[in-house]
């Protein structure tokens, strides 16, 4: 519609077509915004019902010291799954359990996939490879450097090379010989076997953790461990010098520490239980 006034020098023209088009465009954009908002609510609802319960607020649970934090270092998916499943199934409060699974680079993907597909009930599981820890990537770690230097030697010795040798006496029992051979295994030079030394650096925000080996099956609720008074000591461990098997349960400090060093000999008893 147009209005034209022309007796004089001026022309007045009124055209609502452009205004109508703008109004239609605004309404269309408003409709799209409403549809996107509804879709967002729908996706949020699907996600809240589809994501396992133990993953809700996982980031907060990982650093909350009020939860019971367990650490498991392993490159064996089957072994790790057994430990976590037995721990969660025997916990009286599985919703208070957080398990930190530390693994290496090559095992990270299958380990992560396993626990994503097989969540252990209400317990929360974090799978984290060593190279994701900032502390390890930031500076030198002497223990790990020494292990890497020695790894090649021990591996060649375990495969039957001449780099590592053991002395076996003719009168030794088979179990003793087997134990000596076992010490050459690359397993005992694995980072996974020594990472417990660095737990304070790996989890600086946690006050207490319980470290579990990957060759165990938990058969009871472990929450009483959190009530043990360590009397200021930094570590509480299972004693390995009492038990029916005199060969296995005979570990004294002399087996682990260098008592020729004056600092060791002045502060430790070689006959003390390890």
PDB file of C-alpha atoms in Angstrom:
ATOM      1  CA  UNK A   1       0.000   0.000   0.000  1.00  0.00           C
ATOM      2  CA  UNK A   2       1.324   3.421  -0.930  1.00  0.00           C
ATOM      3  CA  UNK A   3       0.095   6.916  -0.038  1.00  0.00           C
ATOM      4  CA  UNK A   4       1.078   9.659  -2.519  1.00  0.00           C
ATOM      5  CA  UNK A   5       0.443  13.363  -1.775  1.00  0.00           C
ATOM      6  CA  UNK A   6       1.408  15.632  -4.566  1.00  0.00           C
ATOM      7  CA  UNK A   7      -0.242  19.081  -4.946  1.00  0.00           C
ATOM      8  CA  UNK A   8       2.927  20.691  -3.685  1.00  0.00           C
ATOM      9  CA  UNK A   9       6.633  20.210  -3.951  1.00  0.00           C
ATOM     10  CA  UNK A  10       6.756  17.308  -1.377  1.00  0.00           C
ATOM     11  CA  UNK A  11       5.976  13.642  -1.840  1.00  0.00           C
ATOM     12  CA  UNK A  12       5.044  11.535   1.201  1.00  0.00           C
ATOM     13  CA  UNK A  13       5.424   7.783   0.652  1.00  0.00           C
ATOM     14  CA  UNK A  14       4.362   5.126   3.206  1.00  0.00           C
ATOM     15  CA  UNK A  15       5.466   1.461   2.592  1.00  0.00           C
ATOM     16  CA  UNK A  16       4.813  -1.175   5.306  1.00  0.00           C
ATOM     17  CA  UNK A  17       6.215  -4.071   3.202  1.00  0.00           C
ATOM     18  CA  UNK A  18       9.720  -3.890   4.699  1.00  0.00           C
ATOM     19  CA  UNK A  19       8.317  -3.701   8.244  1.00  0.00           C
ATOM     20  CA  UNK A  20       6.212  -6.812   7.666  1.00  0.00           C
ATOM     21  CA  UNK A  21       9.247  -8.687   6.373  1.00  0.00           C
ATOM     22  CA  UNK A  22      11.321  -7.685   9.412  1.00  0.00           C
ATOM     23  CA  UNK A  23       8.530  -8.796  11.730  1.00  0.00           C
ATOM     24  CA  UNK A  24       8.313 -12.184  10.019  1.00  0.00           C
ATOM     25  CA  UNK A  25      12.083 -12.614  10.280  1.00  0.00           C
ATOM     26  CA  UNK A  26      12.065 -11.779  13.996  1.00  0.00           C
ATOM     27  CA  UNK A  27       9.237 -14.240  14.623  1.00  0.00           C
ATOM     28  CA  UNK A  28      11.134 -16.937  12.695  1.00  0.00           C
ATOM     29  CA  UNK A  29      14.296 -16.391  14.734  1.00  0.00           C
ATOM     30  CA  UNK A  30      12.275 -16.428  17.951  1.00  0.00           C
ATOM     31  CA  UNK A  31      10.709 -19.745  16.918  1.00  0.00           C
ATOM     32  CA  UNK A  32      14.150 -21.217  16.205  1.00  0.00           C
ATOM     33  CA  UNK A  33      15.457 -20.019  19.574  1.00  0.00           C
ATOM     34  CA  UNK A  34      12.487 -21.609  21.364  1.00  0.00           C
ATOM     35  CA  UNK A  35      12.999 -24.880  19.478  1.00  0.00           C
ATOM     36  CA  UNK A  36      16.715 -24.897  20.347  1.00  0.00           C
ATOM     37  CA  UNK A  37      15.892 -24.279  24.024  1.00  0.00           C
ATOM     38  CA  UNK A  38      13.408 -27.169  24.066  1.00  0.00           C
ATOM     39  CA  UNK A  39      15.979 -29.399  22.364  1.00  0.00           C
ATOM     40  CA  UNK A  40      18.564 -28.422  24.979  1.00  0.00           C
ATOM     41  CA  UNK A  41      16.196 -29.439  27.790  1.00  0.00           C
ATOM     42  CA  UNK A  42      15.488 -32.726  26.006  1.00  0.00           C
ATOM     43  CA  UNK A  43      19.189 -33.544  25.579  1.00  0.00           C
ATOM     44  CA  UNK A  44      19.888 -32.613  29.193  1.00  0.00           C
ATOM     45  CA  UNK A  45      17.120 -34.951  30.336  1.00  0.00           C
ATOM     46  CA  UNK A  46      18.454 -37.803  28.179  1.00  0.00           C
ATOM     47  CA  UNK A  47      22.004 -37.235  29.457  1.00  0.00           C
ATOM     48  CA  UNK A  48      20.941 -37.174  33.109  1.00  0.00           C
ATOM     49  CA  UNK A  49      19.196 -40.515  32.695  1.00  0.00           C
ATOM     50  CA  UNK A  50      21.775 -42.161  30.446  1.00  0.00           C
ATOM     51  CA  UNK A  51      25.014 -41.247  32.254  1.00  0.00           C
ATOM     52  CA  UNK A  52      25.844 -43.734  35.050  1.00  0.00           C
ATOM     53  CA  UNK A  53      25.074 -42.324  38.479  1.00  0.00           C
ATOM     54  CA  UNK A  54      28.650 -42.641  39.699  1.00  0.00           C
ATOM     55  CA  UNK A  55      29.787 -40.170  37.019  1.00  0.00           C
ATOM     56  CA  UNK A  56      27.553 -37.361  38.262  1.00  0.00           C
ATOM     57  CA  UNK A  57      29.715 -34.633  39.833  1.00  0.00           C
ATOM     58  CA  UNK A  58      32.745 -36.898  39.337  1.00  0.00           C
ATOM     59  CA  UNK A  59      35.142 -33.952  39.270  1.00  0.00           C
ATOM     60  CA  UNK A  60      33.961 -32.845  42.711  1.00  0.00           C
ATOM     61  CA  UNK A  61      34.197 -36.350  44.168  1.00  0.00           C
ATOM     62  CA  UNK A  62      37.764 -36.779  42.918  1.00  0.00           C
ATOM     63  CA  UNK A  63      39.088 -34.025  45.176  1.00  0.00           C
ATOM     64  CA  UNK A  64      36.653 -34.262  48.090  1.00  0.00           C
ATOM     65  CA  UNK A  65      38.587 -35.728  51.075  1.00  0.00           C
ATOM     66  CA  UNK A  66      35.331 -36.791  52.753  1.00  0.00           C
ATOM     67  CA  UNK A  67      35.039 -39.660  50.271  1.00  0.00           C
ATOM     68  CA  UNK A  68      37.050 -42.876  50.603  1.00  0.00           C
ATOM     69  CA  UNK A  69      39.772 -42.674  47.953  1.00  0.00           C
ATOM     70  CA  UNK A  70      41.490 -45.830  46.742  1.00  0.00           C
ATOM     71  CA  UNK A  71      44.422 -45.916  44.322  1.00  0.00           C
ATOM     72  CA  UNK A  72      45.160 -48.819  42.001  1.00  0.00           C
ATOM     73  CA  UNK A  73      48.174 -48.794  39.671  1.00  0.00           C
ATOM     74  CA  UNK A  74      47.934 -51.426  36.947  1.00  0.00           C
ATOM     75  CA  UNK A  75      48.415 -52.078  33.237  1.00  0.00           C
ATOM     76  CA  UNK A  76      46.236 -55.200  33.446  1.00  0.00           C
ATOM     77  CA  UNK A  77      42.591 -54.515  32.605  1.00  0.00           C
ATOM     78  CA  UNK A  78      41.284 -57.859  33.897  1.00  0.00           C
ATOM     79  CA  UNK A  79      43.169 -57.565  37.187  1.00  0.00           C
ATOM     80  CA  UNK A  80      42.079 -53.962  37.743  1.00  0.00           C
ATOM     81  CA  UNK A  81      38.438 -54.767  36.990  1.00  0.00           C
ATOM     82  CA  UNK A  82      38.522 -57.628  39.513  1.00  0.00           C
ATOM     83  CA  UNK A  83      39.897 -55.416  42.278  1.00  0.00           C
ATOM     84  CA  UNK A  84      37.436 -52.580  41.625  1.00  0.00           C
ATOM     85  CA  UNK A  85      34.419 -54.867  41.291  1.00  0.00           C
ATOM     86  CA  UNK A  86      35.216 -56.730  44.523  1.00  0.00           C
ATOM     87  CA  UNK A  87      35.904 -53.459  46.353  1.00  0.00           C
ATOM     88  CA  UNK A  88      32.613 -51.877  45.264  1.00  0.00           C
ATOM     89  CA  UNK A  89      30.485 -54.994  45.838  1.00  0.00           C
ATOM     90  CA  UNK A  90      31.712 -55.368  49.438  1.00  0.00           C
ATOM     91  CA  UNK A  91      31.528 -51.680  50.384  1.00  0.00           C
ATOM     92  CA  UNK A  92      28.748 -50.796  52.828  1.00  0.00           C
ATOM     93  CA  UNK A  93      28.620 -47.300  51.288  1.00  0.00           C
ATOM     94  CA  UNK A  94      29.678 -47.710  47.638  1.00  0.00           C
ATOM     95  CA  UNK A  95      28.433 -44.185  46.934  1.00  0.00           C
ATOM     96  CA  UNK A  96      31.313 -42.911  49.109  1.00  0.00           C
ATOM     97  CA  UNK A  97      33.957 -44.915  47.213  1.00  0.00           C
ATOM     98  CA  UNK A  98      36.242 -43.276  44.640  1.00  0.00           C
ATOM     99  CA  UNK A  99      38.816 -45.428  42.847  1.00  0.00           C
ATOM    100  CA  UNK A 100      41.719 -43.799  41.016  1.00  0.00           C
ATOM    101  CA  UNK A 101      43.106 -46.263  38.453  1.00  0.00           C
ATOM    102  CA  UNK A 102      46.588 -45.258  37.276  1.00  0.00           C
ATOM    103  CA  UNK A 103      47.801 -46.911  34.112  1.00  0.00           C
ATOM    104  CA  UNK A 104      50.294 -46.404  31.293  1.00  0.00           C
ATOM    105  CA  UNK A 105      49.819 -44.815  27.888  1.00  0.00           C
ATOM    106  CA  UNK A 106      49.149 -48.010  25.904  1.00  0.00           C
ATOM    107  CA  UNK A 107      46.608 -49.402  28.393  1.00  0.00           C
ATOM    108  CA  UNK A 108      44.740 -46.150  28.972  1.00  0.00           C
ATOM    109  CA  UNK A 109      42.220 -46.554  26.136  1.00  0.00           C
ATOM    110  CA  UNK A 110      41.126 -50.157  26.882  1.00  0.00           C
ATOM    111  CA  UNK A 111      41.127 -49.496  30.647  1.00  0.00           C
ATOM    112  CA  UNK A 112      38.974 -46.395  30.215  1.00  0.00           C
ATOM    113  CA  UNK A 113      36.626 -48.206  27.825  1.00  0.00           C
ATOM    114  CA  UNK A 114      36.189 -51.136  30.206  1.00  0.00           C
ATOM    115  CA  UNK A 115      35.088 -49.047  33.183  1.00  0.00           C
ATOM    116  CA  UNK A 116      32.895 -46.863  30.960  1.00  0.00           C
ATOM    117  CA  UNK A 117      31.032 -49.973  29.765  1.00  0.00           C
ATOM    118  CA  UNK A 118      31.139 -51.805  33.128  1.00  0.00           C
ATOM    119  CA  UNK A 119      30.673 -49.210  35.892  1.00  0.00           C
ATOM    120  CA  UNK A 120      30.991 -50.704  39.411  1.00  0.00           C
ATOM    121  CA  UNK A 121      27.602 -49.745  40.794  1.00  0.00           C
ATOM    122  CA  UNK A 122      27.547 -46.468  42.700  1.00  0.00           C
ATOM    123  CA  UNK A 123      31.320 -46.264  43.134  1.00  0.00           C
ATOM    124  CA  UNK A 124      33.163 -43.660  41.046  1.00  0.00           C
ATOM    125  CA  UNK A 125      36.158 -44.673  38.934  1.00  0.00           C
ATOM    126  CA  UNK A 126      38.755 -42.340  37.449  1.00  0.00           C
ATOM    127  CA  UNK A 127      41.142 -43.841  34.887  1.00  0.00           C
ATOM    128  CA  UNK A 128      44.214 -41.696  34.379  1.00  0.00           C
ATOM    129  CA  UNK A 129      47.463 -42.485  32.512  1.00  0.00           C
ATOM    130  CA  UNK A 130      50.789 -41.452  33.977  1.00  0.00           C
ATOM    131  CA  UNK A 131      51.495 -38.928  31.223  1.00  0.00           C
ATOM    132  CA  UNK A 132      48.392 -36.953  32.263  1.00  0.00           C
ATOM    133  CA  UNK A 133      49.820 -36.155  35.695  1.00  0.00           C
ATOM    134  CA  UNK A 134      51.298 -32.660  35.620  1.00  0.00           C
ATOM    135  CA  UNK A 135      53.817 -33.468  38.350  1.00  0.00           C
ATOM    136  CA  UNK A 136      55.428 -36.249  36.296  1.00  0.00           C
ATOM    137  CA  UNK A 137      55.595 -34.144  33.159  1.00  0.00           C
ATOM    138  CA  UNK A 138      56.863 -31.028  34.924  1.00  0.00           C
ATOM    139  CA  UNK A 139      60.180 -32.174  36.345  1.00  0.00           C
ATOM    140  CA  UNK A 140      62.712 -34.913  36.936  1.00  0.00           C
ATOM    141  CA  UNK A 141      61.651 -38.015  38.829  1.00  0.00           C
ATOM    142  CA  UNK A 142      64.893 -39.766  39.908  1.00  0.00           C
ATOM    143  CA  UNK A 143      63.263 -43.078  40.841  1.00  0.00           C
ATOM    144  CA  UNK A 144      61.600 -43.407  37.451  1.00  0.00           C
ATOM    145  CA  UNK A 145      64.749 -42.352  35.609  1.00  0.00           C
ATOM    146  CA  UNK A 146      66.741 -45.053  37.401  1.00  0.00           C
ATOM    147  CA  UNK A 147      64.108 -47.647  36.547  1.00  0.00           C
ATOM    148  CA  UNK A 148      64.158 -46.698  32.875  1.00  0.00           C
ATOM    149  CA  UNK A 149      67.944 -47.033  32.737  1.00  0.00           C
ATOM    150  CA  UNK A 150      67.802 -50.449  34.355  1.00  0.00           C
ATOM    151  CA  UNK A 151      64.816 -51.758  32.426  1.00  0.00           C
ATOM    152  CA  UNK A 152      66.755 -52.969  29.407  1.00  0.00           C
ATOM    153  CA  UNK A 153      69.248 -54.902  31.520  1.00  0.00           C
ATOM    154  CA  UNK A 154      66.603 -56.671  33.569  1.00  0.00           C
ATOM    155  CA  UNK A 155      64.473 -57.476  30.542  1.00  0.00           C
ATOM    156  CA  UNK A 156      67.385 -59.080  28.704  1.00  0.00           C
ATOM    157  CA  UNK A 157      68.255 -61.091  31.788  1.00  0.00           C
ATOM    158  CA  UNK A 158      64.683 -62.335  32.132  1.00  0.00           C
ATOM    159  CA  UNK A 159      64.694 -63.502  28.515  1.00  0.00           C
ATOM    160  CA  UNK A 160      67.780 -65.604  29.155  1.00  0.00           C
ATOM    161  CA  UNK A 161      70.551 -63.204  28.160  1.00  0.00           C
ATOM    162  CA  UNK A 162      73.811 -62.742  30.001  1.00  0.00           C
ATOM    163  CA  UNK A 163      73.177 -59.203  31.208  1.00  0.00           C
ATOM    164  CA  UNK A 164      71.608 -60.355  34.475  1.00  0.00           C
ATOM    165  CA  UNK A 165      72.723 -63.464  36.302  1.00  0.00           C
ATOM    166  CA  UNK A 166      71.622 -65.246  39.437  1.00  0.00           C
ATOM    167  CA  UNK A 167      73.599 -67.581  41.638  1.00  0.00           C
ATOM    168  CA  UNK A 168      71.831 -70.837  42.353  1.00  0.00           C
ATOM    169  CA  UNK A 169      73.283 -73.390  44.756  1.00  0.00           C
ATOM    170  CA  UNK A 170      72.764 -77.086  44.178  1.00  0.00           C
ATOM    171  CA  UNK A 171      71.219 -77.619  47.606  1.00  0.00           C
ATOM    172  CA  UNK A 172      68.620 -74.833  47.306  1.00  0.00           C
ATOM    173  CA  UNK A 173      64.952 -75.686  47.288  1.00  0.00           C
ATOM    174  CA  UNK A 174      62.952 -75.186  44.111  1.00  0.00           C
ATOM    175  CA  UNK A 175      60.858 -72.438  45.721  1.00  0.00           C
ATOM    176  CA  UNK A 176      64.003 -70.439  46.494  1.00  0.00           C
ATOM    177  CA  UNK A 177      65.290 -70.822  42.937  1.00  0.00           C
ATOM    178  CA  UNK A 178      61.890 -69.741  41.608  1.00  0.00           C
ATOM    179  CA  UNK A 179      61.964 -66.672  43.834  1.00  0.00           C
ATOM    180  CA  UNK A 180      65.386 -65.685  42.508  1.00  0.00           C
ATOM    181  CA  UNK A 181      64.209 -66.082  38.928  1.00  0.00           C
ATOM    182  CA  UNK A 182      61.123 -64.031  39.723  1.00  0.00           C
ATOM    183  CA  UNK A 183      63.245 -61.076  40.788  1.00  0.00           C
ATOM    184  CA  UNK A 184      64.463 -60.780  37.185  1.00  0.00           C
ATOM    185  CA  UNK A 185      60.938 -60.320  35.871  1.00  0.00           C
ATOM    186  CA  UNK A 186      60.294 -56.972  34.132  1.00  0.00           C
ATOM    187  CA  UNK A 187      57.161 -56.730  36.285  1.00  0.00           C
ATOM    188  CA  UNK A 188      59.271 -55.695  39.251  1.00  0.00           C
ATOM    189  CA  UNK A 189      60.892 -52.952  37.213  1.00  0.00           C
ATOM    190  CA  UNK A 190      57.565 -51.624  35.995  1.00  0.00           C
ATOM    191  CA  UNK A 191      56.568 -48.054  36.781  1.00  0.00           C
ATOM    192  CA  UNK A 192      53.208 -49.449  37.897  1.00  0.00           C
ATOM    193  CA  UNK A 193      54.990 -51.361  40.649  1.00  0.00           C
ATOM    194  CA  UNK A 194      56.791 -48.293  42.038  1.00  0.00           C
ATOM    195  CA  UNK A 195      54.341 -45.442  41.503  1.00  0.00           C
ATOM    196  CA  UNK A 196      53.102 -45.793  45.111  1.00  0.00           C
ATOM    197  CA  UNK A 197      56.260 -43.942  46.174  1.00  0.00           C
ATOM    198  CA  UNK A 198      54.922 -40.793  44.523  1.00  0.00           C
ATOM    199  CA  UNK A 199      51.324 -40.814  45.797  1.00  0.00           C
ATOM    200  CA  UNK A 200      51.686 -37.502  47.723  1.00  0.00           C
ATOM    201  CA  UNK A 201      52.799 -35.742  44.539  1.00  0.00           C
ATOM    202  CA  UNK A 202      50.173 -37.408  42.346  1.00  0.00           C
ATOM    203  CA  UNK A 203      47.260 -36.597  44.678  1.00  0.00           C
ATOM    204  CA  UNK A 204      48.238 -33.414  46.535  1.00  0.00           C
ATOM    205  CA  UNK A 205      44.629 -32.465  47.345  1.00  0.00           C
ATOM    206  CA  UNK A 206      43.863 -35.691  49.240  1.00  0.00           C
ATOM    207  CA  UNK A 207      44.699 -36.207  52.911  1.00  0.00           C
ATOM    208  CA  UNK A 208      44.571 -40.002  52.881  1.00  0.00           C
ATOM    209  CA  UNK A 209      44.388 -42.757  50.272  1.00  0.00           C
ATOM    210  CA  UNK A 210      44.375 -46.544  50.431  1.00  0.00           C
ATOM    211  CA  UNK A 211      46.679 -48.134  47.864  1.00  0.00           C
ATOM    212  CA  UNK A 212      45.655 -51.545  46.521  1.00  0.00           C
ATOM    213  CA  UNK A 213      47.746 -54.016  44.531  1.00  0.00           C
ATOM    214  CA  UNK A 214      46.168 -55.452  41.405  1.00  0.00           C
ATOM    215  CA  UNK A 215      46.577 -59.097  42.502  1.00  0.00           C
ATOM    216  CA  UNK A 216      44.000 -59.031  45.288  1.00  0.00           C
ATOM    217  CA  UNK A 217      40.287 -59.705  45.696  1.00  0.00           C
ATOM    218  CA  UNK A 218      38.536 -57.597  48.339  1.00  0.00           C
ATOM    219  CA  UNK A 219      36.255 -59.733  50.532  1.00  0.00           C
ATOM    220  CA  UNK A 220      35.053 -57.246  53.148  1.00  0.00           C
ATOM    221  CA  UNK A 221      34.149 -53.607  53.627  1.00  0.00           C
ATOM    222  CA  UNK A 222      37.363 -51.562  53.820  1.00  0.00           C
ATOM    223  CA  UNK A 223      35.889 -48.425  55.390  1.00  0.00           C
ATOM    224  CA  UNK A 224      37.328 -49.241  58.870  1.00  0.00           C
ATOM    225  CA  UNK A 225      40.772 -48.546  57.400  1.00  0.00           C
ATOM    226  CA  UNK A 226      39.844 -44.858  57.374  1.00  0.00           C
ATOM    227  CA  UNK A 227      39.346 -44.846  61.145  1.00  0.00           C
ATOM    228  CA  UNK A 228      42.835 -46.149  61.970  1.00  0.00           C
ATOM    229  CA  UNK A 229      44.949 -43.653  63.903  1.00  0.00           C
ATOM    230  CA  UNK A 230      48.434 -43.700  62.334  1.00  0.00           C
ATOM    231  CA  UNK A 231      49.829 -41.613  65.235  1.00  0.00           C
ATOM    232  CA  UNK A 232      51.471 -39.132  62.883  1.00  0.00           C
ATOM    233  CA  UNK A 233      53.056 -41.758  60.625  1.00  0.00           C
ATOM    234  CA  UNK A 234      52.719 -41.254  56.890  1.00  0.00           C
ATOM    235  CA  UNK A 235      52.240 -44.903  55.940  1.00  0.00           C
ATOM    236  CA  UNK A 236      50.360 -47.883  57.289  1.00  0.00           C
ATOM    237  CA  UNK A 237      51.113 -51.211  55.610  1.00  0.00           C
ATOM    238  CA  UNK A 238      50.431 -54.909  55.901  1.00  0.00           C
ATOM    239  CA  UNK A 239      53.205 -56.747  57.748  1.00  0.00           C
ATOM    240  CA  UNK A 240      54.947 -59.444  55.718  1.00  0.00           C
ATOM    241  CA  UNK A 241      56.765 -61.357  58.447  1.00  0.00           C
ATOM    242  CA  UNK A 242      54.000 -63.292  60.174  1.00  0.00           C
ATOM    243  CA  UNK A 243      52.099 -66.193  58.704  1.00  0.00           C
ATOM    244  CA  UNK A 244      52.052 -69.880  57.941  1.00  0.00           C
ATOM    245  CA  UNK A 245      54.367 -69.728  54.934  1.00  0.00           C
ATOM    246  CA  UNK A 246      57.774 -69.115  56.490  1.00  0.00           C
ATOM    247  CA  UNK A 247      59.346 -68.358  53.113  1.00  0.00           C
ATOM    248  CA  UNK A 248      56.827 -65.796  51.947  1.00  0.00           C
ATOM    249  CA  UNK A 249      56.113 -64.306  55.381  1.00  0.00           C
ATOM    250  CA  UNK A 250      59.690 -63.675  56.410  1.00  0.00           C
ATOM    251  CA  UNK A 251      60.351 -60.209  55.023  1.00  0.00           C
ATOM    252  CA  UNK A 252      62.574 -58.141  57.296  1.00  0.00           C
ATOM    253  CA  UNK A 253      64.019 -54.708  56.609  1.00  0.00           C
ATOM    254  CA  UNK A 254      67.411 -56.231  55.837  1.00  0.00           C
ATOM    255  CA  UNK A 255      65.860 -57.586  52.617  1.00  0.00           C
ATOM    256  CA  UNK A 256      65.025 -54.094  51.365  1.00  0.00           C
ATOM    257  CA  UNK A 257      67.380 -51.495  52.836  1.00  0.00           C
ATOM    258  CA  UNK A 258      71.110 -50.966  52.457  1.00  0.00           C
ATOM    259  CA  UNK A 259      72.385 -51.214  56.033  1.00  0.00           C
ATOM    260  CA  UNK A 260      75.949 -50.408  54.978  1.00  0.00           C
ATOM    261  CA  UNK A 261      74.756 -46.820  54.686  1.00  0.00           C
ATOM    262  CA  UNK A 262      75.229 -45.070  58.057  1.00  0.00           C
ATOM    263  CA  UNK A 263      71.941 -43.178  57.845  1.00  0.00           C
ATOM    264  CA  UNK A 264      70.049 -46.448  57.368  1.00  0.00           C
ATOM    265  CA  UNK A 265      71.901 -48.381  60.056  1.00  0.00           C
ATOM    266  CA  UNK A 266      71.421 -45.580  62.613  1.00  0.00           C
ATOM    267  CA  UNK A 267      67.667 -45.313  62.167  1.00  0.00           C
ATOM    268  CA  UNK A 268      66.426 -48.799  61.314  1.00  0.00           C
ATOM    269  CA  UNK A 269      66.590 -52.267  62.822  1.00  0.00           C
ATOM    270  CA  UNK A 270      67.485 -54.916  60.189  1.00  0.00           C
ATOM    271  CA  UNK A 271      65.357 -57.510  62.010  1.00  0.00           C
ATOM    272  CA  UNK A 272      62.254 -55.310  62.111  1.00  0.00           C
ATOM    273  CA  UNK A 273      59.242 -56.573  60.191  1.00  0.00           C
ATOM    274  CA  UNK A 274      58.907 -55.062  56.731  1.00  0.00           C
TER     275      UNK A 274
END
